[in-house]
Amino acid sequence: MNATSTGALLLCRADPETVRPLAHLLREQMLLARAGEEWSVLVPEGKPWNGGAEQDPEPVDRILGGWATALAVGSTWPVLALWWDADRAGFTLAAGFRRPVGYIWLTDGTPVGEDEALRTFAVRLGLDPVLDVQALEELTRPDPDADADARLRGLLAVLTRTGLTLPTGLSPGESADRLRSVAAVQREVDRVEWAGWRDAVRVELDAVESSRIGPWVRGPRARAVAQLAAGLPLLLWGARRRSGGWAAAGAVLLAQGVLGLVYERARAGADAS
């Protein structure tokens, strides 16, 4: 993999204030900025796909897929991961506990994904079943003038009809360093950093209290139990495979489950008093 040509973006269909608490739980340094009225963009500050002193390199699509899943399972909004490297480019869409869908193009723009994935993509984002689906289907057809970066730009063009507006310079094909430098100078950009579990718990409880799901966390504990049951094996699987993205997904699920139980217990104690 050519590290200089590798880049990634996480697009969340929620405002930055809503995204920030969950982004903290990824335990990765990222820049968070607004990307339209209903969207936010997360730009990684590091390059975890390069590996480290004690970790082998991991494909960028696997890392981004894990991050997208981690954010989506703990929220009510979908997350779209865009990624590209020297050989391929593609996306992964995660929404709740549903199986993520994705598509891949080779560097020259050759489609290697399944057409059904783009139709599922359109349904989950509430796109127009005729006009938008037709535009997406164009991305699956041979086009000698469209490389992988152009395919992703075409995908983003469809999403502009949902209110997505990426800041100038945050574009498929740019290097991770270029993306980071562009994001850093955006208006009201926020740096997301891991501050430890204590602060994460406090931030997350505040977010739950003010979110649309706040009234529901006082009820049955089924959601929290399900998150705990799904999070532990996913965390162990990610650790065993040395997959940081999927380990992060498991960690977020566990954190969400624990925080849900803690929240309900705190509320019960407050009601009793």
Short mmCIF file of C-alpha atoms in Angstrom, two decimals, residues 45-180:
data_model
loop_
_atom_site.label_atom_id
_atom_site.label_comp_id
_atom_site.label_asym_id
_atom_site.label_seq_id
_atom_site.Cartn_x
_atom_site.Cartn_y
_atom_site.Cartn_z
CA GLU A 45 -5.39 12.83 12.53
CA GLY A 46 -3.31 9.66 12.59
CA LYS A 47 -2.73 6.88 10.08
CA PRO A 48 -3.59 3.65 11.91
CA TRP A 49 -3.58 1.74 8.60
CA ASN A 50 0.23 2.14 8.58
CA GLY A 51 0.51 -0.01 11.71
CA GLY A 52 2.99 0.79 14.44
CA ALA A 53 6.01 -0.53 16.26
CA GLU A 54 4.03 -3.46 17.68
CA GLN A 55 1.24 -3.71 15.12
CA ASP A 56 1.15 -4.87 11.52
CA PRO A 57 -0.41 -2.63 8.85
CA GLU A 58 -4.16 -3.10 8.43
CA PRO A 59 -6.21 -2.31 5.30
CA VAL A 60 -7.80 1.12 5.49
CA ASP A 61 -11.21 -0.26 4.49
CA ARG A 62 -11.23 -2.65 7.45
CA ILE A 63 -10.33 0.10 9.91
CA LEU A 64 -12.92 2.52 8.53
CA GLY A 65 -15.59 -0.20 8.46
CA GLY A 66 -14.97 -0.90 12.12
CA TRP A 67 -15.14 2.78 13.03
CA ALA A 68 -18.37 3.29 11.07
CA THR A 69 -19.96 0.27 12.75
CA ALA A 70 -18.82 1.44 16.18
CA LEU A 71 -20.43 4.85 15.71
CA ALA A 72 -23.63 3.51 14.14
CA VAL A 73 -24.46 0.83 16.73
CA GLY A 74 -24.50 3.40 19.50
CA SER A 75 -26.59 5.98 17.66
CA THR A 76 -29.81 6.59 15.77
CA TRP A 77 -28.08 8.00 12.67
CA PRO A 78 -26.18 6.32 9.81
CA VAL A 79 -22.42 6.60 9.27
CA LEU A 80 -20.73 6.52 5.87
CA ALA A 81 -17.03 5.66 5.68
CA LEU A 82 -15.16 6.71 2.53
CA TRP A 83 -11.67 5.33 1.94
CA TRP A 84 -9.08 5.02 -0.80
CA ASP A 85 -5.54 3.72 -1.22
CA ALA A 86 -3.10 3.02 -4.06
CA ASP A 87 -5.15 0.10 -5.39
CA ARG A 88 -8.83 0.67 -4.60
CA ALA A 89 -11.47 3.03 -3.26
CA GLY A 90 -14.88 2.46 -1.77
CA PHE A 91 -17.37 3.06 1.00
CA THR A 92 -19.03 1.34 3.92
CA LEU A 93 -22.44 2.42 5.20
CA ALA A 94 -23.36 1.41 8.75
CA ALA A 95 -26.77 1.97 10.33
CA GLY A 96 -27.67 0.64 13.76
CA PHE A 97 -27.36 -3.12 14.21
CA ARG A 98 -28.02 -3.86 10.54
CA ARG A 99 -25.29 -5.46 8.49
CA PRO A 100 -23.07 -2.78 6.90
CA VAL A 101 -23.12 -2.45 3.13
CA GLY A 102 -20.27 -1.34 0.91
CA TYR A 103 -18.91 -1.07 -2.59
CA ILE A 104 -15.42 -1.07 -4.11
CA TRP A 105 -13.84 0.29 -7.29
CA LEU A 106 -10.35 -0.44 -8.54
CA THR A 107 -8.04 2.53 -9.05
CA ASP A 108 -8.99 2.81 -12.72
CA GLY A 109 -12.68 2.94 -11.78
CA THR A 110 -13.55 -0.68 -12.55
CA PRO A 111 -16.54 -1.70 -10.37
CA VAL A 112 -16.00 -4.83 -8.28
CA GLY A 113 -18.95 -4.58 -5.92
CA GLU A 114 -22.52 -5.87 -6.01
CA ASP A 115 -25.23 -3.66 -7.49
CA GLU A 116 -27.60 -4.63 -4.69
CA ALA A 117 -25.33 -2.84 -2.22
CA LEU A 118 -26.00 0.51 -3.86
CA ARG A 119 -29.74 -0.08 -3.86
CA THR A 120 -29.58 -0.93 -0.14
CA PHE A 121 -27.46 2.19 0.32
CA ALA A 122 -30.20 4.31 -1.26
CA VAL A 123 -32.94 2.77 0.89
CA ARG A 124 -31.10 3.24 4.18
CA LEU A 125 -30.36 6.89 3.44
CA GLY A 126 -33.88 7.60 2.20
CA LEU A 127 -32.78 8.56 -1.30
CA ASP A 128 -35.13 8.95 -4.25
CA PRO A 129 -35.93 5.42 -5.48
CA VAL A 130 -35.89 6.53 -9.11
CA LEU A 131 -33.63 9.51 -9.79
CA ASP A 132 -31.03 8.84 -7.10
CA VAL A 133 -30.94 5.09 -7.72
CA GLN A 134 -30.41 5.72 -11.43
CA ALA A 135 -27.48 8.03 -10.62
CA LEU A 136 -25.98 5.39 -8.32
CA GLU A 137 -26.39 2.67 -10.93
CA GLU A 138 -24.29 4.76 -13.33
CA LEU A 139 -21.40 4.26 -10.89
CA THR A 140 -21.56 0.49 -11.45
CA ARG A 141 -21.19 0.67 -15.23
CA PRO A 142 -17.90 0.70 -17.18
CA ASP A 143 -16.60 4.21 -17.83
CA PRO A 144 -13.02 4.64 -19.16
CA ASP A 145 -13.06 8.32 -18.16
CA ALA A 146 -13.98 7.73 -14.49
CA ASP A 147 -11.33 6.52 -12.05
CA ALA A 148 -12.01 5.45 -8.46
CA ASP A 149 -11.81 9.00 -7.12
CA ALA A 150 -14.35 10.16 -9.69
CA ARG A 151 -16.68 7.33 -8.65
CA LEU A 152 -16.59 8.49 -5.03
CA ARG A 153 -17.16 12.09 -6.10
CA GLY A 154 -20.20 10.87 -8.02
CA LEU A 155 -21.47 9.17 -4.89
CA LEU A 156 -21.02 12.41 -2.92
CA ALA A 157 -22.84 14.36 -5.64
CA VAL A 158 -25.92 12.21 -5.07
CA LEU A 159 -25.72 12.85 -1.34
CA THR A 160 -25.76 16.61 -1.81
CA ARG A 161 -29.51 16.20 -2.26
CA THR A 162 -29.64 15.07 1.39
CA GLY A 163 -27.90 18.25 2.53
CA LEU A 164 -24.32 16.96 2.54
CA THR A 165 -21.78 19.69 1.76
CA LEU A 166 -18.16 18.72 2.34
CA PRO A 167 -15.73 21.59 2.98
CA THR A 168 -13.60 22.45 -0.04
CA GLY A 169 -10.47 20.30 -0.08
CA LEU A 170 -11.97 17.30 1.69
CA SER A 171 -12.16 15.25 -1.46
CA PRO A 172 -11.58 11.61 -2.44
CA GLY A 173 -8.03 11.00 -3.62
CA GLU A 174 -6.38 13.48 -1.27
CA SER A 175 -3.70 12.19 1.10
CA ALA A 176 -4.38 11.82 4.81
CA ASP A 177 -2.00 14.72 5.52
CA ARG A 178 -3.83 16.98 3.09
CA LEU A 179 -7.22 16.06 4.55
CA ARG A 180 -5.99 16.77 8.06
#
